[in-house]
Short mmCIF file of C-alpha atoms in Angstrom, two decimals:
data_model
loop_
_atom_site.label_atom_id
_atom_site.label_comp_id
_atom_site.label_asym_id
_atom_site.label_seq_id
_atom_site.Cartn_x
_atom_site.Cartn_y
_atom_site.Cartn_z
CA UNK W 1 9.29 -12.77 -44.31
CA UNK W 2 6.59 -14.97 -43.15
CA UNK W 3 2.97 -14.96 -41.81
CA UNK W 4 -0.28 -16.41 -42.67
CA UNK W 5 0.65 -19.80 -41.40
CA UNK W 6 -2.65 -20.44 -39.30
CA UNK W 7 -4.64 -20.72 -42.30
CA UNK W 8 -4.45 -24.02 -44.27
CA UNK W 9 -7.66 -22.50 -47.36
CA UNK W 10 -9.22 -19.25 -47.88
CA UNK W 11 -11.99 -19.72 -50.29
CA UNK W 12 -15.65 -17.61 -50.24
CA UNK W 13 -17.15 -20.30 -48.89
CA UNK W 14 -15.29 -19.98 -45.71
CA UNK W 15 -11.70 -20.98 -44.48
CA UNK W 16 -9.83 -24.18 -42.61
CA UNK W 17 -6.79 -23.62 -40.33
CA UNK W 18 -4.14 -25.45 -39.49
CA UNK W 19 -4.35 -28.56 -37.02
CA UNK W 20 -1.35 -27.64 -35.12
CA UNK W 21 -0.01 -24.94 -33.14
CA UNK W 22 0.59 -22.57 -36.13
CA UNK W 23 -3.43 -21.86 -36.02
CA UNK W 24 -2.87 -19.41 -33.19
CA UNK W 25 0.31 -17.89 -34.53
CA UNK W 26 -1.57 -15.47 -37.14
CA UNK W 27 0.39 -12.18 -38.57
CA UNK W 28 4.03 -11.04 -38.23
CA UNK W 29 5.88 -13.43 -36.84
CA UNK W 30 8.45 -11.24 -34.36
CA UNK W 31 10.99 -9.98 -36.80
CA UNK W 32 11.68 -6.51 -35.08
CA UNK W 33 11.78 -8.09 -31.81
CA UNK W 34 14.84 -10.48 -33.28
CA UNK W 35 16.44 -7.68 -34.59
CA UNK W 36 16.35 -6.07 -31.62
CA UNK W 37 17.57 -8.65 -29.56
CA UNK W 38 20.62 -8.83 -31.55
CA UNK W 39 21.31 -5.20 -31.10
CA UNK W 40 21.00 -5.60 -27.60
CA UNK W 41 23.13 -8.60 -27.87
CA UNK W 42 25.98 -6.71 -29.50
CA UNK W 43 25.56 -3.62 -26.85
CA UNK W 44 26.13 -6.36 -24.32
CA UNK W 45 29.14 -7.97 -25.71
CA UNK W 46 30.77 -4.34 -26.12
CA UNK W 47 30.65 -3.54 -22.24
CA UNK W 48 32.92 -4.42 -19.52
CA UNK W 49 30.25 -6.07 -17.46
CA UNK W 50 32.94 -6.59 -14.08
CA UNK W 51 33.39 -2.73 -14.61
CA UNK W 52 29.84 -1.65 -15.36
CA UNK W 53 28.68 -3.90 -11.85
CA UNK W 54 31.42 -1.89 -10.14
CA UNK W 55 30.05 1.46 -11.55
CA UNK W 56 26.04 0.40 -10.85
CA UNK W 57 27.05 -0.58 -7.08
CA UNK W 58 28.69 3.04 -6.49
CA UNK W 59 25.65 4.68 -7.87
CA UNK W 60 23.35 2.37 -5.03
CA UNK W 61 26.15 2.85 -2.79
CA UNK W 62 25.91 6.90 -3.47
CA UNK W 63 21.98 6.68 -3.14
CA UNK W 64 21.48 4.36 -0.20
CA UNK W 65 23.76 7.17 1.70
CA UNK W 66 21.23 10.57 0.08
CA UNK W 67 18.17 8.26 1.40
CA UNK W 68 19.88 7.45 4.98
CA UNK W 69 21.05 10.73 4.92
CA UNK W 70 17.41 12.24 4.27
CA UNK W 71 16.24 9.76 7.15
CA UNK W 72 15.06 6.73 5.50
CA UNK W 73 15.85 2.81 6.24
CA UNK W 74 18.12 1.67 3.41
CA UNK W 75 17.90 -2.38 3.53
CA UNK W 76 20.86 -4.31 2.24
CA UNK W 77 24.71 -3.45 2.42
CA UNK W 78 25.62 -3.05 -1.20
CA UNK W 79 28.57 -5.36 -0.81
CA UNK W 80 31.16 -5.86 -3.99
CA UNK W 81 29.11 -8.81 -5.04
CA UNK W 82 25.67 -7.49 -4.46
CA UNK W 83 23.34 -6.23 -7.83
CA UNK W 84 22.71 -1.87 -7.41
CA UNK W 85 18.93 -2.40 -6.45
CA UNK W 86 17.91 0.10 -3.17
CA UNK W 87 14.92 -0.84 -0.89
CA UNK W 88 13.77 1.73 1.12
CA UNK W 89 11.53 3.06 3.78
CA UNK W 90 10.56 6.65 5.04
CA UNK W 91 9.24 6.40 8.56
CA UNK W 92 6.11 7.81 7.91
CA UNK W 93 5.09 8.84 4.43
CA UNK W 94 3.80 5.69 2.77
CA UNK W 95 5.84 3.72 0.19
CA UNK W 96 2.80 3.59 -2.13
CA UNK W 97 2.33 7.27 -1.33
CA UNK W 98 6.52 7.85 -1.78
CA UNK W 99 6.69 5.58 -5.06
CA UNK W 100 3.23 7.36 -6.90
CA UNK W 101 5.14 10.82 -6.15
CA UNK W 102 8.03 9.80 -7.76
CA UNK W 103 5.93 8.30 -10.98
CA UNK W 104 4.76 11.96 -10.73
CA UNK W 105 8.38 13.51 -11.30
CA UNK W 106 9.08 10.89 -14.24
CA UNK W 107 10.62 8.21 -11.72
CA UNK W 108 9.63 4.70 -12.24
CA UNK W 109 10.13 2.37 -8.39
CA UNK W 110 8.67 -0.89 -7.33
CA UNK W 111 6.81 -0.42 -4.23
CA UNK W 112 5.38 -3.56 -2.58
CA UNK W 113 6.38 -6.50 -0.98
CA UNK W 114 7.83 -7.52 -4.33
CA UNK W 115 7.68 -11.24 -3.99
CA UNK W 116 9.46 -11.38 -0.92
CA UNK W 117 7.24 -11.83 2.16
CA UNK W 118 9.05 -13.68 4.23
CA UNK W 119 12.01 -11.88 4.72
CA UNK W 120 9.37 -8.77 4.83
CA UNK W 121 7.79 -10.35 7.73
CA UNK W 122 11.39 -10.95 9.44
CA UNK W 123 12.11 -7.12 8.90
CA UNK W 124 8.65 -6.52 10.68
CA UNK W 125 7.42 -4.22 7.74
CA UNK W 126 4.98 -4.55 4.76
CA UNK W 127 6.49 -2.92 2.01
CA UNK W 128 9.24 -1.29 0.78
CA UNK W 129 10.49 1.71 -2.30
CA UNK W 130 13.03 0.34 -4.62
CA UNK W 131 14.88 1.76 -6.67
CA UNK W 132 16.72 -0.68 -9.34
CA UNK W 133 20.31 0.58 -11.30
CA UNK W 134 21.45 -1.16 -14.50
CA UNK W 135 23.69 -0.30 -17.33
CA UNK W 136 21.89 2.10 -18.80
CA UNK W 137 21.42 4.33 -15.69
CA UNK W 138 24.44 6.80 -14.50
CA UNK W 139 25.35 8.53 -11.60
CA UNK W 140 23.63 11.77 -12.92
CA UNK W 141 20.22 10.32 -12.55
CA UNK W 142 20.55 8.48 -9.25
CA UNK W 143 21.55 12.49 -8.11
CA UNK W 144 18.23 13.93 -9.73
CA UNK W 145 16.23 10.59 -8.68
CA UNK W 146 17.64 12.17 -4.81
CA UNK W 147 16.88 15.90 -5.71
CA UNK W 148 13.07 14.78 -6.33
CA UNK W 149 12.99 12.36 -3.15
CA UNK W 150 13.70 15.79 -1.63
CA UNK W 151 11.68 18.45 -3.50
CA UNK W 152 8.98 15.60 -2.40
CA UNK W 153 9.70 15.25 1.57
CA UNK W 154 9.94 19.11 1.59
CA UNK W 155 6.02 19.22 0.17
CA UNK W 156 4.22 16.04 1.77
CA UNK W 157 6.36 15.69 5.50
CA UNK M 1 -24.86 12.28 -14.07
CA UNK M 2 -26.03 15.47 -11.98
CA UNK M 3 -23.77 15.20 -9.23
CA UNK M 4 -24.13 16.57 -5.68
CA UNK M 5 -23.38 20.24 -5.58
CA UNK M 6 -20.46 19.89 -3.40
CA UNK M 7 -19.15 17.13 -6.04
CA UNK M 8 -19.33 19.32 -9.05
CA UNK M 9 -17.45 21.69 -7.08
CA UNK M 10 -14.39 19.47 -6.07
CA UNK M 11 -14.58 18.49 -10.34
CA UNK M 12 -14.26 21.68 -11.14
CA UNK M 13 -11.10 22.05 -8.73
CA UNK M 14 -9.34 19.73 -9.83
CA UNK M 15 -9.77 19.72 -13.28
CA UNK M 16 -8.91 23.28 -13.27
CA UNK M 17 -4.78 21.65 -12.31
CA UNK M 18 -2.56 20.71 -14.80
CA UNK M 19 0.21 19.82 -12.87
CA UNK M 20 0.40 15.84 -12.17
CA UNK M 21 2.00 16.71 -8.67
CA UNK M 22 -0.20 19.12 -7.55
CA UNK M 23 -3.42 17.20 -8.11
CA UNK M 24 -2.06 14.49 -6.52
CA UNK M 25 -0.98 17.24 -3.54
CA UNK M 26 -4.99 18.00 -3.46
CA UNK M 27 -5.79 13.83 -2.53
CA UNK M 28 -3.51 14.21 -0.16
CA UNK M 29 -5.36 16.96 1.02
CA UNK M 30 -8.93 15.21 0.83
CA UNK M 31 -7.32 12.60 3.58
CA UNK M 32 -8.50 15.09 6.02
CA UNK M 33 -11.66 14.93 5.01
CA UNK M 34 -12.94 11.31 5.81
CA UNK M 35 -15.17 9.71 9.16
CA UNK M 36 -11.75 8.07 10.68
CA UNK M 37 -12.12 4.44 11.39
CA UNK M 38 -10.02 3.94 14.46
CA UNK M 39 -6.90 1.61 13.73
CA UNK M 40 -8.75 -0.43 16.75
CA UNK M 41 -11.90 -1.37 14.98
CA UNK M 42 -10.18 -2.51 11.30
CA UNK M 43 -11.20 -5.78 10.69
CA UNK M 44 -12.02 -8.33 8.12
CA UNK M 45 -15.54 -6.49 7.45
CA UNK M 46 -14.12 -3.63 6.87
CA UNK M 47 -11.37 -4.25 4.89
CA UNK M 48 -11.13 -3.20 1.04
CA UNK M 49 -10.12 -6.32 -0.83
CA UNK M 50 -8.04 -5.62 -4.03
CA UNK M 51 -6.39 -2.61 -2.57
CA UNK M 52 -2.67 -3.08 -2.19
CA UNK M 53 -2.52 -1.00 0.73
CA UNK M 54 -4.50 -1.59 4.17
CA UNK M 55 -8.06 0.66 3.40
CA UNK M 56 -10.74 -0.02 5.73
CA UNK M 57 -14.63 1.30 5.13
CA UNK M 58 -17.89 1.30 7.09
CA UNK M 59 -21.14 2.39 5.82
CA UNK M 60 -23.99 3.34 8.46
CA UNK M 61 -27.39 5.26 8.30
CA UNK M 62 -27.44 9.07 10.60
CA UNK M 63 -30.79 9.83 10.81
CA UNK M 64 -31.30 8.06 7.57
CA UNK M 65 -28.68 9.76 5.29
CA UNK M 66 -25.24 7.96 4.38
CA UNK M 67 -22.68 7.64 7.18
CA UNK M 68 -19.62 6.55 5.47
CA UNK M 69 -16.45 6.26 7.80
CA UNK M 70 -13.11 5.16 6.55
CA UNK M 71 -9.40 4.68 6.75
CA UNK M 72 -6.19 3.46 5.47
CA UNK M 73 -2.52 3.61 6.11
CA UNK M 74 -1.74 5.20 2.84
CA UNK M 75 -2.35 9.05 1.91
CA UNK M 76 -3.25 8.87 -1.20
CA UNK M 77 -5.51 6.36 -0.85
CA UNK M 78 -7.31 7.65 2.32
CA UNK M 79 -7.51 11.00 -0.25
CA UNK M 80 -9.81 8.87 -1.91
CA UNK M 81 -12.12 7.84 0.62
CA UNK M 82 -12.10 11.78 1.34
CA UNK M 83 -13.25 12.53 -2.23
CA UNK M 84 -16.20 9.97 -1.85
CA UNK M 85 -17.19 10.94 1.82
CA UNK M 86 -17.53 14.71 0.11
CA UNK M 87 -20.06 12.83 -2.55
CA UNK M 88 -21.73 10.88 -0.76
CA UNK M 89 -22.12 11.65 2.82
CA UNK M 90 -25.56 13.39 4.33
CA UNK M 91 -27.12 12.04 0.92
CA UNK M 92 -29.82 9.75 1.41
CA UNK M 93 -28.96 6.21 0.53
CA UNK M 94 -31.23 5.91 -3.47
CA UNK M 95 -29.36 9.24 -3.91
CA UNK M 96 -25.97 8.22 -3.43
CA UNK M 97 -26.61 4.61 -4.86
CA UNK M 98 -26.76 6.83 -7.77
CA UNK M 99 -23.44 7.98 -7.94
CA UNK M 100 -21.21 6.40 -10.93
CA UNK M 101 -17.70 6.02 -9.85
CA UNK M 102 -17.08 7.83 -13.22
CA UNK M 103 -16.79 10.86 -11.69
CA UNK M 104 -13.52 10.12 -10.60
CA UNK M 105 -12.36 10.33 -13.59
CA UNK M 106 -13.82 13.36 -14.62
CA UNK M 107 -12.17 14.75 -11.85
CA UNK M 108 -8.53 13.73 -13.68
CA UNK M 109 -7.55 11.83 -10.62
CA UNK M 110 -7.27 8.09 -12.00
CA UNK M 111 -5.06 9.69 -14.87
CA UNK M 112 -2.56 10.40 -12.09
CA UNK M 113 -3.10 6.86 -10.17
CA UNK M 114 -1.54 3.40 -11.47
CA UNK M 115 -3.72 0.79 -12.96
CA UNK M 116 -3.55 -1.19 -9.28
CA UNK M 117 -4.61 1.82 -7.52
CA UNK M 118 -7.31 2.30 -10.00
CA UNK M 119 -8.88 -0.48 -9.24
CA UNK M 120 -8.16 -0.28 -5.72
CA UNK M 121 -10.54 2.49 -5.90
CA UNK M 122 -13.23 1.15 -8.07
CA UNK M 123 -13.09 -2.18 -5.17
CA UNK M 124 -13.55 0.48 -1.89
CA UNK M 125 -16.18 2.26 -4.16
CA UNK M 126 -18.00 -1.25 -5.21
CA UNK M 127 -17.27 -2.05 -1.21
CA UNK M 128 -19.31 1.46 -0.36
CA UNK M 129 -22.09 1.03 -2.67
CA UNK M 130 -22.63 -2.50 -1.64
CA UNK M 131 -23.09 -1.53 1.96
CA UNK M 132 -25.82 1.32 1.18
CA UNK M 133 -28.27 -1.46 -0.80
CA UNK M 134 -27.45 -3.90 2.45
CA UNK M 135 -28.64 -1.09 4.94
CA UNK M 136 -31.88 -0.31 2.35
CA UNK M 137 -32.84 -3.54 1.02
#
């Protein structure tokens, strides 16, 4: 265990730290964090990665179709080597409006231009919804994340 | 504070809902109730800075009360231009300089907003405010 190592004397007359970098390093140093890390490590090393991108791209695959279906702009084609992240647009319910809905119903989306104005600007639009898939999502929750993008269109469209 | 009657009123409304969804069902609602700013006249001036979506205000005097028109592309936060036109317009101008932008959360509504649209609102109120004292002073 460590800690401590900004200070260089503690007396009652007042203390001295440490010249160096320690001096802003005071308490814990990050010992749950490592452990975590290697946990998530491990969990890492015990999936078939080539599999688990095949599984994430059918669940953006299934939910670009819902959204397209439900009369949204899906961008991007979800090809075999693209990662399961869906931008998308309703025509005319906000995507700050659409994304602060879905916080309300427990589902976390980026809404913005998310770094990428440029190619915004090329698509002639400001912002879009996205929703991101990783290995920890499943197909079960991309068809609930759906059922609340349409609870939602049925109450503010 | 002592808020405007019609203030206290909306408070009471909404903190009478529980629901997340529903409150944020009753913004929408409050869209309705701004001075539009025509799409035509947005401009630099009026433009809320800090707000990520495109919110325009204008403060004028009517017969010396608080004119206070508004718009922006979102809902939501056009909702919350509604909810300050209901406080503050047809006040006069030391009245609604008053006005704390506390009550908004009183009213439960920044509980259901992101920190980004928090502040957004706290910039168009600042924006509002900031206009009255420049049409008094």
């Amino acid at each position: 265990m460590g800690g401590g190592d900004m200070i260089e004397t503690v007396t009652i007359e007042g203390s001295t730290y440490q010249t160096n970098e320690h001096k802003f390093e005071a308490g814990t140093p990050r010992i749950a964090e490592a452990i975590g890390w290697d946990a998530a490590f491990g969990w890492m090393e015990s999936l078939d990665l080539k599999q688990e991108h095949k599984r994430m791209l059918e669940i953006a695959r299934y939910t670009a179709a819902e959204l397209r279906a439900l009369g949204m702009t899906v961008y991007g084609r979800h090809d075999d080597a693209d990662s399961a992240v869906v931008s998308f647009l309703h025509p005319t319910l906000h995507s700050e409006d659409l994304a602060h809905l879905l916080d309300a119903g427990g589902y976390a989306v980026r809404t913005g231009h998310h770094c990428a104005q440029p190619l915004l600007h090329r698509l002639g639009i400001s912002s879009t919804v996205r929703a991101s898939f990783y290995l920890y999502n499943t197909m079960e929750e991309a068809e609930r994340f759906i059922a609340q993008v349409k609870i939602i269109l049925e109450r503010f469209v | 504070m002592t808020y405007p009657a019609q203030l206290v009123e909306l408070i009471e409304e909404f903190q009478d809902v529980d629901d997340q969804m529903e409150r944020l069902e009753m913004v929408f609602e409050m869209a309705d109730e701004v001075v539009l700013i025509p799409i035509d006249d947005w401009s630099d001036r009026t433009r809320v800075v800090g707000c990520q979506s495109e919110a325009h205000v204008h403060v004028s005097l009517d017969d010396g009360k608080v004119l206070m028109a508004s718009a922006a592309d979102a809902q939501l936060v056009q909702g919350l231009m509604g909810i300050l036109t209901i406080a503050i317009n047809g006040s006069a101008p030391a009245q609604a300089l008053l006005l704390s932008p506390a009550f908004a959360q009183e009213m439960g509504i920044l509980k259901s907003l992101s920190p980004s649209r928090s502040n957004g609102f706290r910039n168009m109120f600042d924006k509002v405010m900031l206009e009255i004292r420049g049409l008094v002073e």
